[in-house]
Amino acid sequence: MNDTGRTRPRVVGRFLEAGGQRLLIKGVSYGTFAPDASGAQFPVPERVRQDFRLMREAGLNTVRVYTVPEPSLLDCAAEHGLRVMVGVPWAQHLAFLDDQALTRRVRQDVVSAVRALGSHEAALLFALGNEIPASVVRWHGQRRIEVFLRELYDACKQASPDSVLTYVNFPPTEFLDTSCFDVCSFNVYLHREANLRAYLARLQHVAGHKPMLLAEAGADSIREGLDGQARITAMHLRVAFEEGACGAVAFAWTDEWWRGGHDVHDWAFGLVDRARLPKPALEATRQAFADAPFPAEAQRQWPRVSVVVCAYNAADTLDECLASLMAVRYPDYEVILVNDGSRDATGAIGRRYPKVRVIDIPNGGLSAARNVGMHAADGEIVAYTDADVRVDPDWLTYLVQPFLTGDYIGSGGPNVVPPDDDWVAQCVARAPGGPTHVLLDDRVAEHVPGCNMAFRRESLMAVGGFNPVYLRAGDDVDACWRLQAAGGRIGFAPSALVWHHHRSTIKAYWRQQVGYGEGETWLGAFHPEKFLRGQMLWRGHIYSPLPFVRGLSGRRMNTGVWGSAPFPSIYSNESYRLSYLVHAPIWMVASLGLLALGVLGALTGHPLTVRALTLGGLGVLMTAVRCLRFAWDTDLAGLPGIGERTPDTSRWIYRVVIAWMHFIQPLARFKGRMQGRLSPPEVLSPEHVIRRPWKAPWPTRADVRLGVRLCIGRPESRAFWSERWHAPHDILMELVGTLRAVRPAPRVAVDDGWWLDCDCSVAVGRWGWLQMLVLIEQHAEGRTLLRTTQQLRPSASGVLVVLLTLVALVVVTETVAAAYLPSAAVVLGVTLLGGALRAGWQAVRMRAVVDQALGEVCAAAEFTPLPPRQRRRADG
């Protein structure tokens, strides 16, 4: 897995590669040592060669130094098959930003060091600083430090474009944004394994899509004892690799340590002592590195995995997907390709791979294809990815880990855009609305994207698999929510990385977002408790570098009294919603509508033209400015030419395209939601029971009589009796599903935990709601009494419309009262009477719909309606 040859390392996803092979950093720190007469802080060359030979024999491949070495030391490392993590020190422990001359000198010295050694074959990566003290960050302010580090990175990258750069942070300043660096490095000393695992899981989210390196870890043999040091150091290294780090560096090689102008004798972190005699920690480190990333005996216990790829006309990307799956390093897995009625060469491409089982089915949509793969799988775990995905070689290894380390029934990982995608796809990856994960904490997910997810097969089958109503999007969210509702937990594996090709045109991006909006509407039919006023409610947090997503929540920190906390507490809080009002679909539709009316008025000479143009133009301008701000704050690293003196013209094109996609995304989602409401799904229950649409009944005389009673404020009660027990949730789900299947489909709202006075409400026109409360009483021997009550309530918008109508009629009546008083009175009376009759008729018809739906549900559940006399007796 490790190649320490002469090829230059590069970052590939969450890891480093050299010569086309994964390079896990298995390192040890070296120094600092007392300076010699020339100021060099390294031992004599003979001692260096001896140390490097012992390191290589112990299975190490990396040496971390804290001062800039001479090229001869890197030559010696290369002779022994070692690479060097070069630390470039500067006055980071001082208030360096207060002295402009010092700041310039720091930048010049760091850039010179990187330029001088950047091309050396043994230079693995450069650490541009190490642990700026929290007090210095507090003095200068977080923002100034971040800007300085970003400028330092840009200058060094320009001097040596191929060099891998990092800044070594530590827990007291975890909050610093160092996402510009190629590798996220942290020094961490936690002696309890549970604490270390929890913090490394947190650091994986800090690293985002970059590699995470444990840059220092170890223990003091004076305080912990020789065996304690060996145990703790080995635990640090083993846990780092199991948690998906790209490497780990043991601190330190030798007890010989010089700091602050003198030798340190009261700490002994070395794997060898000052005379280079090995401690038990050296053998423990050798064994931990030999087992990395996972011991061989652990791999033999991993479950069999069935990888399911569902493809529809995917000939352009399928070959790359299957080739990457054939290169996966996992002991026991199969690959199933479900060809969902493709009309291109998808099936033929799959059959080129002998290890791929191809299943051809008629086109039935993504969810149906995933269910076919689930039933055909013979693995304990079923993993899903898409045909436009390239997986990491260790994808399955890390995707399976949550099943082994916790009581999870599902897992998922991140997906990123491939670096070789064209510039439009790279811009789409920086636009809102892409597939991503939502996390409840650092390990537990509320949702994982369909292109990178896995489930226990028996758990997925127990909830009925995927709902086939979702043809384009939403099935992964639906499955995650149903599994969680059944009591399961979904884990997140940050190193289970896949490269997901994004849409390559803006038109394709628009279609994707329309499909997502349609899926959201259908999700509301199955999971009403997850929606509030039509908006999806995520309980979890989205980790994303996109400015739009970051702006959805704020961040507060408690750094301890006077900034003394070694591990600051970082909290996320919801952003002020009005700040996103200009990005809401209703705002954008209203602004564009006013603008269109203004343009139309200008053509016809209407007097309200200027006002409509002003209001609409101002609304559109405010949205456009915010979209441009998001685009301006977006990191363009990875786009073609960025970092190589990209012309300003190209940068402007990238940012304008990103801003345009920020502008159209809410409109696309709005269109999709409208499509979803106009074509609601027929599958309306988690068990996938097909409900055929039924026509609203014509009211009978009894319906009219009872509807009138409702209109005058008299609630209606009904009761049903059953000889067996029924759960309230089941009855309500069936009732809601039946109501939503009526044509024309009414609006049905379900209690989402905020309403306290009803279980479900059916809209009566636009002026009111027919609210229903259901009670199920458990009687002797499992018998059940079902009681319902219905009443009419005006809606807020209905009350507002009535008031505005009355005001308008009064104004008109007063205007014409002098000459046309009788006619005005007649017009007013007829208008009010017509409105009242129409509202009454709507209430009567909706009451008939609810009554028939209730009757059908109760009949199917073997309930018997009670006559009024028995009903009153039951009430008593």
Short mmCIF file of N, CA and C in Angstrom, two decimals, residues 79 200 205 319 331 335 456 512 631 720 734:
data_model
loop_
_atom_site.label_atom_id
_atom_site.label_comp_id
_atom_site.label_asym_id
_atom_site.label_seq_id
_atom_site.Cartn_x
_atom_site.Cartn_y
_atom_site.Cartn_z
N GLU A 79 18.10 8.16 0.88
CA GLU A 79 18.93 6.96 0.83
C GLU A 79 18.34 5.83 1.68
N LEU A 200 -11.08 12.66 17.12
CA LEU A 200 -10.68 12.45 15.73
C LEU A 200 -11.88 12.46 14.81
N HIS A 205 -14.46 16.13 10.38
CA HIS A 205 -15.40 17.13 9.85
C HIS A 205 -14.72 18.48 9.70
N ASP A 319 -18.22 2.52 -17.18
CA ASP A 319 -16.95 1.80 -17.27
C ASP A 319 -15.99 2.25 -16.17
N PRO A 331 -11.99 -7.81 1.53
CA PRO A 331 -11.80 -9.26 1.37
C PRO A 331 -12.97 -10.02 0.77
N VAL A 335 -20.41 -7.45 -6.84
CA VAL A 335 -20.94 -6.27 -7.52
C VAL A 335 -22.13 -6.70 -8.37
N ARG A 456 -27.73 -2.78 6.52
CA ARG A 456 -27.90 -4.20 6.79
C ARG A 456 -29.10 -4.69 5.96
N GLN A 512 -32.11 18.61 -12.35
CA GLN A 512 -31.84 17.91 -11.09
C GLN A 512 -32.56 18.58 -9.93
N ALA A 631 -21.09 33.63 -4.34
CA ALA A 631 -20.12 33.24 -5.36
C ALA A 631 -18.74 33.83 -5.08
N PHE A 720 -66.78 4.31 16.52
CA PHE A 720 -66.69 3.01 15.86
C PHE A 720 -66.17 1.99 16.87
N GLU A 734 -53.54 5.61 7.62
CA GLU A 734 -54.47 5.14 6.59
C GLU A 734 -55.45 6.24 6.21
#
